[in-house]
């Protein structure tokens, strides 16, 4: 089946959706509210002082990833997309320097063995360095405290948030210092509203089986592929955005920037949609009739 489609939002999700629909024969219009495509995977430019060949002071402009700078390799979807777009040779492993977290207590090295910031080794030096002595002592209760409450929640299929289980098992300090920054950075969300099963599938079951949350993390990590959990692209993740934009051009899709889809309404006679498109001053510039709409907004 094909027809006309409007993709609202020119972030990475909108670009992928537009490319997929175009490839499947749809006549696609993509509308992006800002002047930049890629959303959280778009470049930022930073002028830094440098010295040119003559030694004279100059300004060099660095192109940096504005948001995502790597992709998870646990699922194969992004790697497959990167390869499909001909960027497979650009895939690089990150420098094995580990991650640092900045919080109210200052910068701390993120514990190396962890899942979404939840530590997997309660005796690790990096965990001790990241916490106060009282926070570490509280975290270590995870190894002793019964898991009954969480076994019951698992058996009942109850939704369990990251914050609930981390605060209970490892204490507020681990939640605030180690887990909240990772959940906020990776999932743009508060751990109090994110279900553990969404961001760490299988972790609650592993924790119940192994008698503690950290033990569950360690068990899950030991079954994973050794090596880094993420990969990057030489030149930055923005290469992916650039290649998708090129692909859309080759597909013949219409790409509109600086226009906001301000309203959508059903057209009962056709079963399609009418979209009201506004410019940056919120002046309505035109309407668009389409068969299908993909919402890929933030
Ligand atoms: C600082 C940071 C670091 C990150 N690091 C990583 C990482 O290392 N690895 C990883 O996998 N993920 C990372 N993420 C998350 C990842 O970048 C995002 O999940 C992903 O880019 C979201 O893409 P998206 O297209 O869904 O949304 P967005 O990128 O938010 O794009 C949505 C687009 O919709 C447009 N829009 C909104 N409303 C309208 C409208 N009415 N009409 C037209 N356009 C509209 C917006 O202008 C925007 O461009 C990071 C995110 C941030 C912010």
XYZ file of C-alpha atoms and ligand atoms in Angstrom:
351
model
C 0.000 0.000 0.000
C 1.209 3.545 -0.630
C -0.074 7.091 -0.910
C 0.885 10.419 0.623
C 2.456 10.646 4.066
C 3.427 13.526 6.319
C 6.221 12.922 8.816
C 6.097 15.487 11.629
C 9.548 16.052 13.127
C 12.955 15.881 11.468
C 14.847 14.216 14.315
C 16.499 10.862 13.722
C 13.182 9.027 14.178
C 11.430 11.239 11.624
C 14.273 10.880 9.138
C 14.251 7.094 9.460
C 10.453 6.957 9.142
C 10.514 9.223 6.077
C 13.244 7.143 4.454
C 11.436 3.867 5.136
C 8.141 5.202 3.793
C 9.802 6.680 0.691
C 11.565 3.394 0.016
C 8.187 1.643 0.279
C 6.757 3.908 -2.428
C 5.021 6.577 -0.334
C 5.043 10.198 -1.464
C 6.574 11.719 1.676
C 6.677 15.233 3.079
C 8.770 15.739 6.206
C 8.188 18.897 8.265
C 10.783 20.030 10.812
C 10.048 22.977 13.079
C 13.639 24.190 13.386
C 16.111 25.014 10.636
C 18.229 21.975 11.549
C 17.555 18.330 10.754
C 18.518 15.545 13.143
C 16.998 16.853 16.395
C 19.087 15.426 19.246
C 21.446 13.930 16.654
C 22.475 17.225 15.053
C 25.803 19.014 15.220
C 26.889 21.910 17.392
C 29.738 24.135 16.256
C 32.388 25.377 18.654
C 35.038 27.941 17.782
C 38.323 27.263 19.546
C 41.606 29.126 19.302
C 44.326 27.293 17.376
C 47.592 27.975 15.599
C 47.730 27.552 11.827
C 50.725 26.438 9.774
C 52.325 29.867 10.127
C 51.935 29.719 13.914
C 49.631 32.722 13.828
C 46.619 32.491 16.123
C 43.508 31.375 14.300
C 40.064 30.149 15.123
C 39.210 26.553 14.354
C 35.597 25.440 14.234
C 34.930 22.032 15.730
C 31.846 20.109 14.685
C 30.581 18.166 17.706
C 27.684 15.847 18.398
C 25.013 17.950 20.086
C 23.281 14.996 21.698
C 23.860 11.279 21.126
C 27.511 10.464 20.606
C 27.211 6.682 20.518
C 24.689 3.900 20.052
C 23.910 0.782 22.051
C 25.060 -2.436 20.434
C 22.943 -4.749 22.602
C 20.126 -4.465 20.071
C 21.191 -4.769 16.448
C 18.859 -2.114 14.982
C 21.150 0.922 14.810
C 24.132 -1.037 13.536
C 21.917 -2.562 10.832
C 20.691 0.908 9.828
C 24.219 2.314 9.773
C 25.386 -0.554 7.575
C 22.373 -0.302 5.288
C 23.198 3.372 4.725
C 26.760 2.518 3.735
C 28.402 3.836 6.907
C 29.474 0.425 8.263
C 33.164 1.223 7.803
C 32.766 4.316 9.974
C 31.733 2.307 13.058
C 34.307 2.706 15.816
C 34.674 1.422 19.368
C 34.829 4.192 21.973
C 38.036 4.973 23.839
C 38.089 2.670 26.887
C 38.192 5.598 29.269
C 34.848 4.923 30.927
C 32.263 7.550 31.760
C 32.131 10.333 34.325
C 29.039 11.702 35.982
C 28.645 15.293 37.104
C 26.321 15.832 40.036
C 25.843 18.069 43.046
C 28.643 16.137 44.792
C 31.066 16.933 41.955
C 32.358 14.652 39.204
C 32.587 10.934 39.893
C 33.703 8.081 37.696
C 30.716 5.913 36.754
C 31.208 2.388 38.116
C 32.419 0.240 35.249
C 30.215 -2.753 35.970
C 26.682 -1.449 35.741
C 23.422 -1.247 33.849
C 21.800 2.205 33.490
C 24.047 3.350 36.321
C 22.978 0.545 38.685
C 26.225 -0.902 40.027
C 26.993 -4.604 39.686
C 29.893 -4.888 42.146
C 29.319 -3.634 45.682
C 33.001 -4.134 46.544
C 34.404 -2.247 43.560
C 36.799 0.615 44.280
C 35.037 2.880 41.787
C 31.756 2.414 43.673
C 33.402 3.295 46.991
C 34.940 6.386 45.373
C 31.578 7.534 44.033
C 29.692 7.302 47.357
C 30.019 8.562 50.912
C 30.900 5.850 53.470
C 27.289 5.912 54.690
C 25.983 5.668 51.133
C 28.250 2.704 50.435
C 27.168 0.936 53.618
C 23.529 1.458 52.638
C 24.172 0.133 49.133
C 25.806 -2.993 50.518
C 22.585 -3.913 52.347
C 21.431 -5.049 48.914
C 23.499 -8.204 49.311
C 21.689 -9.183 52.533
C 18.125 -7.835 52.436
C 15.417 -10.318 51.365
C 14.060 -9.939 47.840
C 10.518 -11.091 48.769
C 8.825 -7.792 47.898
C 10.376 -7.747 44.432
C 9.797 -11.454 43.836
C 6.102 -10.827 44.565
C 6.020 -7.805 42.238
C 7.690 -9.839 39.500
C 5.292 -12.750 39.931
C 2.292 -10.390 39.843
C 3.641 -8.589 36.762
C 3.407 -5.264 38.613
C 5.045 -2.266 36.965
C 8.205 -1.395 38.906
C 10.017 1.894 38.348
C 13.786 2.268 38.366
C 13.566 4.647 41.332
C 11.445 2.293 43.435
C 13.759 -0.669 43.179
C 17.067 1.242 43.295
C 16.076 3.332 46.321
C 14.845 0.231 48.145
C 17.793 -2.011 47.361
C 20.739 0.371 47.123
C 19.580 3.591 48.761
C 18.932 7.171 47.715
C 22.570 8.043 47.222
C 23.062 5.436 44.493
C 19.799 6.565 42.933
C 20.695 10.277 42.969
C 24.401 10.093 42.179
C 24.712 7.159 39.806
C 21.369 6.150 38.349
C 19.396 9.394 37.905
C 22.096 11.083 35.727
C 22.276 8.066 33.419
C 18.500 7.685 33.108
C 18.188 11.437 32.496
C 21.029 11.478 29.979
C 20.094 8.389 28.035
C 16.317 8.327 28.334
C 15.603 12.020 29.032
C 13.448 10.953 31.953
C 13.238 10.789 35.721
C 13.852 7.290 37.162
C 10.606 7.723 39.115
C 8.614 7.472 35.881
C 10.709 4.934 33.989
C 9.859 1.259 34.303
C 12.864 -0.911 35.056
C 11.718 -3.489 32.520
C 11.848 -0.870 29.755
C 15.444 0.187 30.305
C 16.915 -3.010 31.732
C 14.907 -5.978 30.443
C 15.357 -9.070 32.561
C 17.075 -7.250 35.424
C 14.333 -7.687 38.016
C 14.138 -11.422 37.292
C 17.933 -11.712 37.515
C 17.933 -9.753 40.784
C 15.287 -12.053 42.283
C 17.154 -15.122 41.092
C 20.548 -13.967 42.409
C 19.309 -12.425 45.656
C 20.126 -8.763 45.077
C 19.973 -5.979 42.523
C 23.745 -5.659 42.130
C 24.045 -9.437 41.832
C 21.383 -9.326 39.119
C 23.331 -6.637 37.244
C 26.516 -8.716 37.490
C 24.693 -11.827 36.255
C 23.179 -10.013 33.274
C 26.454 -8.344 32.358
C 28.279 -11.676 32.491
C 25.938 -13.091 29.845
C 26.475 -10.146 27.481
C 29.042 -9.862 24.736
C 32.391 -8.890 26.186
C 33.623 -5.431 25.259
C 31.925 -2.114 24.973
C 28.149 -1.804 25.144
C 28.210 1.082 22.708
C 29.803 2.012 19.411
C 30.273 5.341 17.708
C 30.791 6.697 14.216
C 34.039 8.191 13.020
C 33.160 11.865 12.571
C 30.309 11.677 15.064
C 26.761 10.337 15.150
C 25.819 13.366 13.074
C 27.174 11.404 10.079
C 24.062 9.241 10.397
C 21.828 12.302 10.168
C 23.763 13.594 7.157
C 23.493 10.261 5.358
C 19.750 9.976 6.072
C 19.181 13.487 4.695
C 21.098 12.496 1.549
C 19.030 9.311 1.278
C 15.817 11.341 1.530
C 17.034 13.588 -1.260
C 17.751 10.496 -3.390
C 14.309 9.125 -2.467
C 12.727 12.336 -3.795
C 11.019 13.150 -0.489
C 9.997 16.744 0.218
C 11.855 18.099 3.251
C 10.529 21.305 4.835
C 12.510 23.087 7.544
C 11.444 25.924 9.792
C 7.809 24.888 9.564
C 5.745 23.575 12.426
C 2.791 21.266 12.080
C 0.436 23.232 14.287
C -2.768 21.207 13.967
C -3.983 17.922 12.545
C -7.528 16.922 11.800
C -9.164 13.867 10.375
C -10.815 14.151 6.963
C -13.715 11.697 7.291
C -14.524 11.745 3.570
C -11.090 10.376 2.619
C -10.031 8.709 5.860
C -6.883 10.830 5.657
C -5.581 13.883 7.522
C -5.419 17.627 7.059
C -2.342 19.302 8.517
C -2.035 22.978 9.300
C 1.524 24.143 8.732
C 2.825 27.327 10.385
C 6.025 29.292 10.027
C 8.269 30.351 12.914
C 6.017 33.294 13.734
C 3.116 30.858 14.011
C 1.518 32.320 10.896
C -0.367 29.606 9.035
C 1.477 29.157 5.751
C -0.525 26.363 4.242
C -2.569 23.248 4.685
C -1.655 19.795 3.498
C -3.890 16.809 2.777
C -2.279 13.417 3.295
C -3.317 9.806 3.661
C -1.114 9.046 6.667
C 0.713 10.971 9.402
C 3.740 9.855 11.404
C 4.303 11.833 14.605
C 8.045 11.794 15.342
C 8.154 14.804 17.647
C 10.175 15.109 20.845
C 22.505 15.274 25.384
C 21.928 13.983 24.859
C 22.754 12.870 24.743
C 22.245 11.672 24.244
N 23.086 10.613 24.098
C 22.640 9.477 23.524
C 23.536 8.430 23.199
O 24.752 8.546 23.404
N 23.028 7.311 22.613
C 21.679 7.195 22.334
O 21.280 6.162 21.794
N 20.812 8.190 22.603
C 21.267 9.316 23.181
N 20.399 10.342 23.420
C 18.999 10.158 23.073
C 18.781 10.296 21.555
O 19.590 11.328 21.024
C 17.299 10.600 21.319
O 16.525 9.581 21.916
C 16.939 10.641 19.854
O 17.845 11.435 19.104
C 15.505 11.163 19.738
O 15.189 11.266 18.386
P 13.738 11.686 17.952
O 13.758 11.871 16.477
O 12.750 10.760 18.530
O 13.456 13.073 18.701
P 14.158 14.503 18.550
O 15.595 14.383 18.221
O 13.775 15.247 19.777
O 13.452 15.140 17.294
C 12.126 15.601 17.304
C 12.042 16.698 16.280
O 10.681 17.064 16.130
C 10.640 18.439 15.871
N 9.275 18.888 16.158
C 8.636 18.909 17.348
N 7.383 19.347 17.212
C 7.201 19.621 15.896
C 6.098 20.109 15.125
N 4.913 20.384 15.689
N 6.269 20.273 13.788
C 7.460 19.992 13.203
N 8.537 19.519 13.888
C 8.403 19.332 15.215
C 11.690 19.015 16.794
O 12.104 20.303 16.381
C 12.796 17.963 16.672
O 13.747 18.288 15.679
C 20.878 11.565 23.893
C 20.053 12.690 24.012
C 20.565 13.882 24.469
C 19.659 15.095 24.552
